[in-house]
């Protein structure tokens, strides 16, 4: 009877269909993010922004997400507006991001050889190489070379302001004295700046607005799905949806890499923005049907503060938190400027897209043997050490790149750096969690790494690249991680592992065991009664 009721409940809620729909939602959304987010720093470089400016922009993006994401998630839950928030976030972010295309480049681009092949004097054997001019504007230019990247001496790139830019009233020319004081308003203060600083502040404003629109989506969608699965007693299927995120990002990386390289002569790198917008719009129908459990209005819980207390009260958890912040700093620095380095080595978007996709696939594949590796190391804490060492090796390898395809071996190590990191962090969260706090503790670690650590990493990396160059950045991060991995190994060995008893899991296991024993007893009793009935019938027949 109990099994029949469970089957009716599953049919009524159709958990499998809900999981498929949620997987499609995350796949499409991650495709859009993969089309644009990794390539933003390259686009800003093309606009003529310096490394330090780009570091400030990316750090501001992470800090804004750190503050706005949890607050928006609580508001959406409190007022039961999750679906409206998700759809609104998709639509508004798809529109706002296109504003960045209105800004003209303050650098100059030469005509590429591939775009000029129709001319009679063009040599069909020439190779398009995108090289970095070491000038003040850090602009990307294109040169035609027979065998290798041009090594012409540094040149000054003239700062240009297009007619469209001037039409918006943002001229860099000095105004006559008869005009009003430019300090009277914000736009007036921009007029006294050079074109690069004007561009920097405008991009910073648009990126902040875009982040406000896009940030609420992820937590709001995840919370709605988790509470839906919790209501139908299917939370054990929640993690199966997460695999679609890296797969979608890998697909987006590859698609935009191939398309931008193939169609660069027609529309340039703007295809990355249009691809993002298209995927966000395609995600809206799935968001409208996304399974979300609507609950009555409740007072906000203090789950975040409880998670902080649990982490603060465990030395192993504090060590893990320190590590994820450091790993977040290094990962952010690498992701912001690795594509710069690949571009300087002659790489194009197809090289970058494929290499980024391989990193995502490597992280996904790590889960297939992570359990056996953890048992081999006898403690998931040593997976944390393995992650730090792997990222240190990646950073060191990046500093010695000699060509765009040479990055692939290091990208395959992403499974042992990023993949091992989050596998270890997940197990650490389970060790210290009390009933109902596992998800909150894991989310706390994610915020420390992906937002707080990433903000510090982007900010520091921008100034290091501006002052010393990309190679010094990678070598410095490799040395830092190598030192921390040694200290981490010693501390892991010295600090005893404290594991909290999770009574909810014991209760669930005991319930399953009790149900199994009850079924066995029921089967034994039914068998005995049937045998006894057969015996009585046989005795009655013999007697008659």
Coordinates of C-alpha atoms in Angstrom, one line a residue:
X1 CA 0.0 0.0 0.0
X2 CA 2.8 2.4 0.9
X3 CA 4.7 1.7 -2.4
X4 CA 1.5 2.3 -4.4
X5 CA 1.0 5.7 -2.7
X6 CA 4.7 6.6 -3.4
X7 CA 4.2 5.7 -7.1
X8 CA 1.1 7.9 -7.3
X9 CA 3.0 10.8 -5.7
X10 CA 5.9 10.5 -8.2
X11 CA 3.4 10.4 -11.1
X12 CA 1.6 13.5 -9.8
X13 CA 4.8 15.6 -9.4
X14 CA 6.7 14.0 -12.3
X15 CA 10.2 14.4 -10.8
X16 CA 12.0 13.1 -13.8
X17 CA 10.4 15.6 -16.1
X18 CA 11.2 18.4 -13.6
X19 CA 14.8 17.4 -13.5
X20 CA 15.1 17.3 -17.3
X21 CA 13.6 20.8 -17.6
X22 CA 15.9 22.1 -14.9
X23 CA 18.9 20.6 -16.7
X24 CA 17.8 22.2 -20.0
X25 CA 17.5 25.5 -18.2
X26 CA 21.0 25.4 -16.7
X27 CA 22.5 24.1 -20.0
X28 CA 21.1 27.0 -22.0
X29 CA 22.0 29.6 -19.4
X30 CA 25.5 28.3 -19.1
X31 CA 25.8 28.3 -22.9
X32 CA 25.1 32.0 -22.9
X33 CA 27.5 32.7 -20.1
X34 CA 30.2 30.6 -21.8
X35 CA 29.8 32.6 -25.0
X36 CA 30.7 36.0 -23.3
X37 CA 32.0 36.0 -19.8
X38 CA 35.5 34.4 -20.5
X39 CA 36.1 36.8 -23.4
X40 CA 35.1 40.1 -21.6
X41 CA 38.7 41.0 -20.7
X42 CA 39.7 40.6 -24.3
X43 CA 36.9 42.9 -25.4
X44 CA 37.9 45.5 -22.8
X45 CA 41.5 45.2 -24.1
X46 CA 40.3 45.9 -27.6
X47 CA 38.5 49.0 -26.3
X48 CA 41.9 50.3 -25.2
X49 CA 41.5 49.8 -21.4
X50 CA 44.7 49.1 -19.4
X51 CA 45.2 45.9 -17.3
X52 CA 44.7 47.9 -14.1
X53 CA 41.4 49.3 -15.3
X54 CA 40.2 45.9 -16.3
X55 CA 41.2 44.5 -12.9
X56 CA 39.2 47.2 -11.2
X57 CA 36.1 46.5 -13.4
X58 CA 36.2 42.7 -12.8
X59 CA 36.8 43.2 -9.0
X60 CA 33.8 45.6 -8.8
X61 CA 31.7 43.0 -10.6
X62 CA 32.6 40.3 -8.1
X63 CA 32.1 42.5 -5.1
X64 CA 28.7 43.6 -6.3
X65 CA 27.7 40.0 -6.8
X66 CA 29.0 39.2 -3.2
X67 CA 26.6 41.7 -1.7
X68 CA 23.6 41.6 -4.1
X69 CA 23.2 37.8 -4.7
X70 CA 22.3 36.7 -1.2
X71 CA 20.1 39.8 -0.6
X72 CA 18.1 39.3 -3.8
X73 CA 17.7 35.6 -3.1
X74 CA 16.2 36.3 0.3
X75 CA 13.8 38.9 -1.2
X76 CA 12.7 36.6 -4.0
X77 CA 11.9 33.9 -1.5
X78 CA 10.2 36.2 1.0
X79 CA 7.8 37.6 -1.5
X80 CA 7.3 34.4 -3.6
X81 CA 8.6 36.2 -6.8
X82 CA 11.2 33.7 -7.8
X83 CA 9.8 33.0 -11.3
X84 CA 9.4 36.7 -12.0
X85 CA 12.9 37.4 -10.8
X86 CA 14.4 34.6 -13.0
X87 CA 12.6 35.7 -16.2
X88 CA 13.3 39.4 -15.5
X89 CA 16.9 38.7 -14.9
X90 CA 17.3 36.8 -18.2
X91 CA 15.5 39.5 -20.2
X92 CA 17.1 42.5 -18.6
X93 CA 20.7 41.1 -18.7
X94 CA 20.3 40.2 -22.3
X95 CA 19.4 43.8 -23.2
X96 CA 21.7 45.7 -20.9
X97 CA 24.8 43.8 -22.0
X98 CA 24.3 45.1 -25.6
X99 CA 25.0 48.6 -24.3
X100 CA 28.7 47.8 -24.2
X101 CA 28.6 47.6 -28.0
X102 CA 27.8 51.3 -28.2
X103 CA 31.2 52.2 -27.0
X104 CA 33.8 52.7 -29.8
X105 CA 37.3 51.4 -29.5
X106 CA 39.9 54.0 -28.4
X107 CA 42.5 52.0 -30.2
X108 CA 43.1 51.3 -33.9
X109 CA 42.8 48.1 -35.8
X110 CA 44.6 47.4 -39.1
X111 CA 42.8 45.5 -41.8
X112 CA 43.4 41.8 -41.6
X113 CA 44.9 39.7 -44.3
X114 CA 42.0 37.3 -44.3
X115 CA 39.5 40.1 -44.8
X116 CA 41.7 41.4 -47.7
X117 CA 42.1 38.3 -49.7
X118 CA 39.8 39.6 -52.5
X119 CA 42.5 42.1 -53.5
X120 CA 44.6 41.0 -56.6
X121 CA 47.9 41.6 -54.8
X122 CA 47.0 39.6 -51.7
X123 CA 49.1 36.6 -51.0
X124 CA 46.8 33.5 -50.3
X125 CA 49.6 31.9 -48.3
X126 CA 49.7 34.6 -45.7
X127 CA 48.6 33.9 -42.2
X128 CA 46.5 36.2 -40.0
X129 CA 48.2 36.9 -36.8
X130 CA 46.7 38.9 -34.0
X131 CA 49.4 40.6 -32.1
X132 CA 49.7 42.9 -29.1
X133 CA 51.2 46.3 -29.6
X134 CA 53.1 47.2 -26.4
X135 CA 51.8 50.7 -26.5
X136 CA 50.1 52.8 -23.9
X137 CA 46.6 51.9 -25.1
X138 CA 47.3 48.1 -25.1
X139 CA 45.2 47.9 -28.3
X140 CA 45.0 44.8 -30.4
X141 CA 46.1 45.1 -34.0
X142 CA 46.3 42.7 -36.9
X143 CA 49.3 42.0 -39.0
X144 CA 50.1 39.7 -42.0
X145 CA 53.1 37.5 -41.4
X146 CA 54.5 34.6 -43.4
X147 CA 55.7 32.5 -40.5
X148 CA 55.6 34.2 -37.1
X149 CA 54.2 37.0 -35.1
X150 CA 55.6 40.4 -35.9
X151 CA 58.1 41.8 -33.5
X152 CA 58.0 45.5 -34.6
X153 CA 59.1 48.0 -32.0
X154 CA 56.6 49.7 -29.7
X155 CA 54.5 52.3 -31.4
X156 CA 52.1 54.9 -30.1
X157 CA 48.5 54.3 -30.9
X158 CA 46.6 57.5 -31.6
X159 CA 43.6 57.9 -29.4
X160 CA 40.5 58.2 -31.5
X161 CA 37.0 59.2 -30.7
X162 CA 34.3 58.3 -33.3
X163 CA 31.6 60.6 -34.6
X164 CA 29.0 58.6 -32.8
X165 CA 30.9 59.1 -29.6
X166 CA 31.0 62.8 -30.2
X167 CA 27.3 62.9 -31.0
X168 CA 26.6 61.7 -27.5
X169 CA 28.3 64.8 -26.1
X170 CA 31.4 63.0 -24.8
X171 CA 34.0 64.8 -26.8
X172 CA 37.5 64.8 -25.6
X173 CA 38.3 68.2 -27.1
X174 CA 38.5 71.1 -24.7
X175 CA 35.4 73.2 -24.6
X176 CA 35.4 77.0 -25.0
X177 CA 35.6 79.0 -21.9
X178 CA 32.1 80.4 -22.6
X179 CA 30.5 77.0 -21.9
X180 CA 29.2 76.0 -18.5
X181 CA 31.4 74.6 -15.8
X182 CA 32.0 70.9 -16.5
X183 CA 32.1 70.1 -12.8
X184 CA 28.4 70.9 -12.5
X185 CA 27.3 67.3 -13.3
X186 CA 28.8 63.8 -13.6
X187 CA 28.9 63.8 -17.4
X188 CA 30.6 67.2 -17.2
X189 CA 33.3 65.7 -15.1
X190 CA 33.8 63.0 -17.7
X191 CA 34.4 65.7 -20.4
X192 CA 37.7 66.8 -18.8
X193 CA 39.1 63.2 -18.9
X194 CA 40.9 61.6 -21.8
X195 CA 39.1 59.0 -23.9
X196 CA 40.4 56.0 -22.0
X197 CA 39.3 57.2 -18.6
X198 CA 35.9 58.2 -20.1
X199 CA 35.6 54.7 -21.5
X200 CA 36.7 53.1 -18.1
X201 CA 34.0 54.9 -16.1
X202 CA 31.2 54.2 -18.6
X203 CA 32.1 50.5 -18.9
X204 CA 32.3 50.3 -15.1
X205 CA 28.8 51.8 -14.8
X206 CA 27.3 49.4 -17.5
X207 CA 29.0 46.4 -15.9
X208 CA 27.6 47.3 -12.5
X209 CA 24.1 47.6 -14.0
X210 CA 24.5 44.3 -15.9
X211 CA 25.6 42.5 -12.7
X212 CA 22.6 43.8 -10.8
X213 CA 20.4 42.3 -13.5
X214 CA 22.2 39.0 -13.9
X215 CA 23.2 38.1 -10.4
X216 CA 19.9 37.2 -8.8
X217 CA 19.2 34.4 -11.3
X218 CA 21.5 31.5 -10.1
X219 CA 20.6 31.3 -6.4
X220 CA 17.0 32.0 -7.0
X221 CA 16.6 29.2 -9.5
X222 CA 18.6 26.8 -7.4
X223 CA 16.6 27.5 -4.2
X224 CA 13.3 27.1 -6.1
X225 CA 14.4 23.7 -7.5
X226 CA 15.8 22.5 -4.2
X227 CA 12.7 23.3 -2.2
X228 CA 10.6 21.7 -4.9
X229 CA 12.6 18.5 -4.7
X230 CA 12.6 18.7 -0.9
X231 CA 8.8 18.9 -1.0
X232 CA 8.5 15.7 -3.0
X233 CA 11.3 13.9 -1.1
X234 CA 13.7 13.8 -4.0
X235 CA 16.6 16.1 -2.9
X236 CA 19.1 13.2 -3.6
X237 CA 18.6 14.1 -7.3
X238 CA 19.5 17.7 -6.9
X239 CA 23.2 17.3 -7.7
X240 CA 22.4 15.5 -10.9
X241 CA 21.2 18.8 -12.4
X242 CA 24.6 20.6 -11.7
X243 CA 26.4 18.5 -14.3
X244 CA 24.6 20.5 -17.1
X245 CA 26.3 23.7 -16.0
X246 CA 29.9 22.9 -17.1
X247 CA 28.6 21.0 -20.1
X248 CA 26.7 24.1 -21.2
X249 CA 29.6 26.4 -20.6
X250 CA 31.9 24.1 -22.7
X251 CA 29.4 24.1 -25.5
X252 CA 29.1 27.9 -25.4
X253 CA 32.9 28.3 -25.4
X254 CA 33.3 26.1 -28.5
X255 CA 30.4 27.6 -30.5
X256 CA 31.5 31.2 -30.0
X257 CA 35.1 30.4 -30.6
X258 CA 34.4 28.8 -34.0
X259 CA 31.8 31.4 -35.0
X260 CA 33.9 34.5 -34.1
X261 CA 37.0 33.1 -35.8
X262 CA 35.0 32.2 -39.0
X263 CA 32.9 35.4 -39.1
X264 CA 35.4 37.9 -37.7
X265 CA 35.7 39.8 -41.0
X266 CA 31.9 40.4 -41.1
X267 CA 30.9 41.3 -37.5
X268 CA 34.1 41.0 -35.4
X269 CA 33.9 40.1 -31.7
X270 CA 30.4 41.5 -31.3
X271 CA 29.1 38.0 -32.0
X272 CA 30.0 37.1 -28.4
X273 CA 27.5 39.6 -27.1
X274 CA 24.7 38.6 -29.6
X275 CA 25.2 34.9 -28.8
X276 CA 24.8 35.7 -25.1
X277 CA 21.6 37.6 -25.8
X278 CA 20.2 34.8 -28.0
X279 CA 20.8 32.1 -25.4
X280 CA 19.3 34.2 -22.6
X281 CA 16.2 34.7 -24.6
X282 CA 16.1 31.0 -25.5
X283 CA 16.3 30.2 -21.7
X284 CA 13.2 32.3 -20.9
X285 CA 10.6 29.6 -22.0
X286 CA 12.3 27.0 -19.8
X287 CA 12.4 29.5 -16.9
X288 CA 8.6 30.0 -17.3
X289 CA 8.1 26.3 -16.8
X290 CA 10.9 25.7 -14.3
X291 CA 9.7 23.6 -11.3
X292 CA 9.5 26.0 -8.3
X293 CA 7.9 25.3 -5.0
X294 CA 5.9 28.3 -3.8
X295 CA 5.7 28.5 -0.1
X296 CA 3.9 30.9 2.2
X297 CA 5.6 34.0 3.3
X298 CA 8.1 33.3 6.1
X299 CA 10.5 35.4 8.0
X300 CA 14.1 35.2 6.6
X301 CA 16.1 32.5 8.3
X302 CA 19.6 33.0 9.8
X303 CA 21.1 30.1 7.9
X304 CA 24.1 32.2 6.8
X305 CA 25.1 33.1 10.3
X306 CA 24.7 29.5 11.4
X307 CA 27.0 28.4 8.6
X308 CA 29.6 31.0 9.7
X309 CA 29.4 29.7 13.3
X310 CA 29.9 26.1 12.2
X311 CA 32.9 27.1 10.0
X312 CA 34.4 29.2 12.7
X313 CA 34.2 26.5 15.2
X314 CA 36.1 23.9 13.2
X315 CA 39.9 24.3 12.5
X316 CA 39.8 22.1 9.5
X317 CA 36.9 24.2 8.1
X318 CA 38.9 27.4 8.7
X319 CA 41.8 25.9 6.9
X320 CA 39.5 25.0 4.0
X321 CA 38.0 28.5 3.9
X322 CA 41.4 30.1 3.8
X323 CA 42.4 27.8 0.9
X324 CA 39.2 28.5 -1.2
X325 CA 39.8 32.2 -0.8
X326 CA 43.4 31.8 -2.1
X327 CA 42.3 29.5 -4.9
X328 CA 39.6 32.0 -5.8
X329 CA 42.2 34.8 -6.1
X330 CA 44.5 32.7 -8.3
X331 CA 41.7 31.3 -10.5
X332 CA 40.3 34.8 -11.1
X333 CA 43.7 36.2 -12.0
X334 CA 44.3 33.3 -14.4
X335 CA 40.9 33.5 -16.0
X336 CA 41.2 37.3 -16.5
X337 CA 44.5 37.3 -18.2
X338 CA 45.2 33.8 -19.7
X339 CA 43.4 34.8 -22.9
X340 CA 45.6 37.9 -23.1
X341 CA 48.6 35.6 -23.0
X342 CA 47.2 33.3 -25.6
X343 CA 46.5 36.2 -27.8
X344 CA 50.1 37.5 -27.5
X345 CA 51.2 34.0 -28.5
X346 CA 49.1 34.2 -31.7
X347 CA 45.9 32.6 -30.5
X348 CA 42.5 33.4 -31.8
X349 CA 39.0 32.8 -30.4
X350 CA 38.9 29.2 -31.7
X351 CA 42.0 28.3 -29.7
X352 CA 40.6 30.0 -26.6
X353 CA 37.2 28.5 -27.0
X354 CA 38.4 24.9 -27.3
X355 CA 40.9 25.3 -24.5
X356 CA 38.2 26.7 -22.2
X357 CA 35.8 23.9 -23.1
X358 CA 38.5 21.2 -22.3
X359 CA 38.9 22.7 -18.8
X360 CA 35.1 22.4 -18.2
X361 CA 35.0 18.9 -19.5
X362 CA 38.0 17.9 -17.4
X363 CA 36.2 19.2 -14.3
X364 CA 33.1 17.2 -15.2
X365 CA 35.1 14.0 -15.8
X366 CA 36.9 14.3 -12.4
X367 CA 33.7 13.2 -10.7
X368 CA 33.9 9.8 -12.3
X369 CA 36.9 8.8 -10.2
X370 CA 36.9 11.3 -7.4
X371 CA 35.5 8.9 -4.9
X372 CA 38.1 6.2 -5.5
X373 CA 40.9 8.9 -5.4
X374 CA 39.5 10.2 -2.1
X375 CA 39.5 6.7 -0.6
X376 CA 43.0 6.1 -1.9
X377 CA 44.2 9.3 -0.1
X378 CA 42.2 8.1 3.0
X379 CA 41.0 11.6 3.7
X380 CA 39.3 14.2 1.5
X381 CA 41.5 16.9 3.1
X382 CA 44.4 15.6 1.0
X383 CA 42.3 16.3 -2.1
X384 CA 42.5 20.0 -1.1
X385 CA 46.3 19.8 -1.1
X386 CA 46.2 18.1 -4.5
X387 CA 44.0 20.9 -5.9
X388 CA 46.5 23.6 -4.7
X389 CA 49.4 21.8 -6.2
X390 CA 47.6 21.2 -9.5
X391 CA 46.7 24.9 -9.8
X392 CA 50.3 25.9 -9.0
X393 CA 51.5 23.6 -11.8
X394 CA 49.0 25.1 -14.2
X395 CA 50.0 28.7 -13.4
X396 CA 53.7 27.8 -13.9
X397 CA 53.0 26.1 -17.2
X398 CA 51.0 29.1 -18.4
X399 CA 54.0 31.4 -17.9
X400 CA 56.0 29.4 -20.5
X401 CA 53.5 29.2 -23.3
X402 CA 55.1 29.1 -26.7
X403 CA 51.9 28.8 -28.9
X404 CA 48.1 28.8 -28.6
X405 CA 47.7 25.0 -28.7
X406 CA 50.4 24.6 -26.0
X407 CA 47.8 25.5 -23.4
X408 CA 45.8 22.3 -23.7
X409 CA 47.9 20.0 -21.3
X410 CA 47.5 22.6 -18.6
X411 CA 43.7 22.9 -19.2
X412 CA 43.3 19.2 -18.7
X413 CA 44.7 19.6 -15.2
X414 CA 41.6 21.7 -14.3
X415 CA 40.0 18.5 -13.1
X416 CA 42.7 18.0 -10.5
X417 CA 42.6 21.7 -9.5
X418 CA 39.1 23.0 -9.7
X419 CA 37.4 19.6 -9.7
X420 CA 39.3 18.3 -6.7
X421 CA 38.9 21.6 -4.8
X422 CA 35.1 21.5 -4.9
X423 CA 34.9 17.8 -4.3
X424 CA 36.9 18.3 -1.1
X425 CA 34.9 21.4 -0.1
X426 CA 31.6 19.5 -0.5
X427 CA 32.9 16.7 1.8
X428 CA 34.2 19.2 4.3
X429 CA 30.7 20.9 4.3
X430 CA 29.1 17.5 5.1
X431 CA 31.5 16.9 7.9
X432 CA 30.6 20.1 9.9
X433 CA 27.0 20.5 8.9
X434 CA 24.0 20.1 11.2
X435 CA 20.7 19.0 9.7
X436 CA 19.5 21.4 7.0
X437 CA 22.7 23.4 6.8
X438 CA 24.8 21.4 4.2
X439 CA 23.7 23.5 1.3
X440 CA 24.2 26.8 3.1
X441 CA 27.8 25.9 4.2
X442 CA 28.7 24.8 0.7
X443 CA 27.3 28.1 -0.6
X444 CA 29.4 30.0 1.9
X445 CA 32.5 28.4 0.6
X446 CA 31.5 29.2 -2.9
X447 CA 31.0 32.9 -2.0
X448 CA 34.4 33.0 -0.3
X449 CA 36.1 31.6 -3.4
X450 CA 34.1 32.8 -6.5
X451 CA 33.3 36.3 -5.2
X452 CA 35.5 37.5 -2.3
X453 CA 38.7 35.7 -3.4
X454 CA 37.9 36.5 -7.1
X455 CA 37.5 40.2 -6.3
X456 CA 40.9 40.4 -4.6
X457 CA 42.5 38.3 -7.3
X458 CA 41.2 40.4 -10.2
X459 CA 42.2 43.7 -8.5
X460 CA 45.8 42.5 -7.7
X461 CA 46.3 40.8 -11.0
X462 CA 45.4 43.9 -13.0
X463 CA 48.1 46.0 -11.3
X464 CA 50.7 43.2 -11.5
X465 CA 50.1 42.8 -15.2
X466 CA 50.2 46.6 -15.7
X467 CA 53.5 46.8 -13.9
X468 CA 55.3 43.5 -14.6
X469 CA 53.5 41.6 -17.3
X470 CA 51.4 38.4 -17.6
X471 CA 54.3 36.0 -17.2
X472 CA 55.3 37.5 -13.9
X473 CA 51.7 37.2 -12.7
X474 CA 51.6 33.5 -13.5
X475 CA 55.0 32.8 -12.0
X476 CA 54.1 34.7 -8.8
X477 CA 50.8 32.8 -8.3
X478 CA 52.6 29.5 -8.9
X479 CA 55.2 30.3 -6.2
X480 CA 52.4 31.5 -3.8
X481 CA 50.4 28.3 -4.2
X482 CA 53.5 26.1 -3.9
X483 CA 54.3 27.7 -0.5
X484 CA 50.7 27.4 0.7
X485 CA 50.5 23.7 -0.4
X486 CA 53.5 22.9 1.8
X487 CA 52.0 24.8 4.8
X488 CA 48.6 23.2 4.1
X489 CA 50.0 19.7 4.1
X490 CA 51.7 20.2 7.5
X491 CA 48.6 21.8 9.0
X492 CA 46.3 19.1 7.7
X493 CA 48.6 16.5 9.4
X494 CA 48.8 18.4 12.7
X495 CA 45.1 19.4 13.1
X496 CA 42.8 16.5 14.0
X497 CA 39.8 15.9 11.9
X498 CA 36.6 16.8 13.7
X499 CA 33.5 15.3 12.2
X500 CA 30.0 16.2 13.4
X501 CA 27.5 13.4 13.6
X502 CA 24.7 14.1 11.1
X503 CA 21.6 12.8 12.9
X504 CA 19.3 13.4 10.0
X505 CA 21.4 11.0 7.8
X506 CA 21.5 8.4 10.5
X507 CA 17.7 8.8 10.9
X508 CA 17.2 8.4 7.2
X509 CA 19.5 5.4 7.1
X510 CA 17.7 3.9 10.1
X511 CA 14.3 4.5 8.5
X512 CA 15.4 2.7 5.3
X513 CA 16.8 -0.2 7.4
X514 CA 13.6 -0.4 9.4
X515 CA 11.5 -0.4 6.3
X516 CA 13.7 -3.1 4.8
X517 CA 13.5 -5.2 8.0
X518 CA 9.7 -4.6 8.1
X519 CA 9.3 -5.8 4.5
X520 CA 11.4 -8.9 5.3
X521 CA 9.4 -9.6 8.4
X522 CA 6.2 -9.1 6.4
X523 CA 7.4 -11.4 3.6
X524 CA 8.4 -14.1 6.2
X525 CA 5.0 -13.8 7.9
X526 CA 3.1 -14.1 4.7
X527 CA 5.1 -17.1 3.6
X528 CA 4.6 -18.8 7.0
X529 CA 0.8 -18.1 6.8
X530 CA 0.6 -19.5 3.3
X531 CA 2.6 -22.6 4.3
X532 CA 0.3 -23.1 7.3
X533 CA -2.8 -22.7 5.1
X534 CA -1.5 -25.2 2.6
X535 CA -0.9 -27.6 5.5
X536 CA -4.4 -27.2 6.8
X537 CA -5.9 -27.7 3.4
X538 CA -3.9 -30.8 2.9
X539 CA -4.8 -32.2 6.3
X540 CA -8.5 -31.5 5.6
X541 CA -8.3 -33.3 2.3
X542 CA -6.6 -36.3 3.8
X543 CA -9.1 -36.5 6.5
X544 CA -12.0 -36.4 4.1

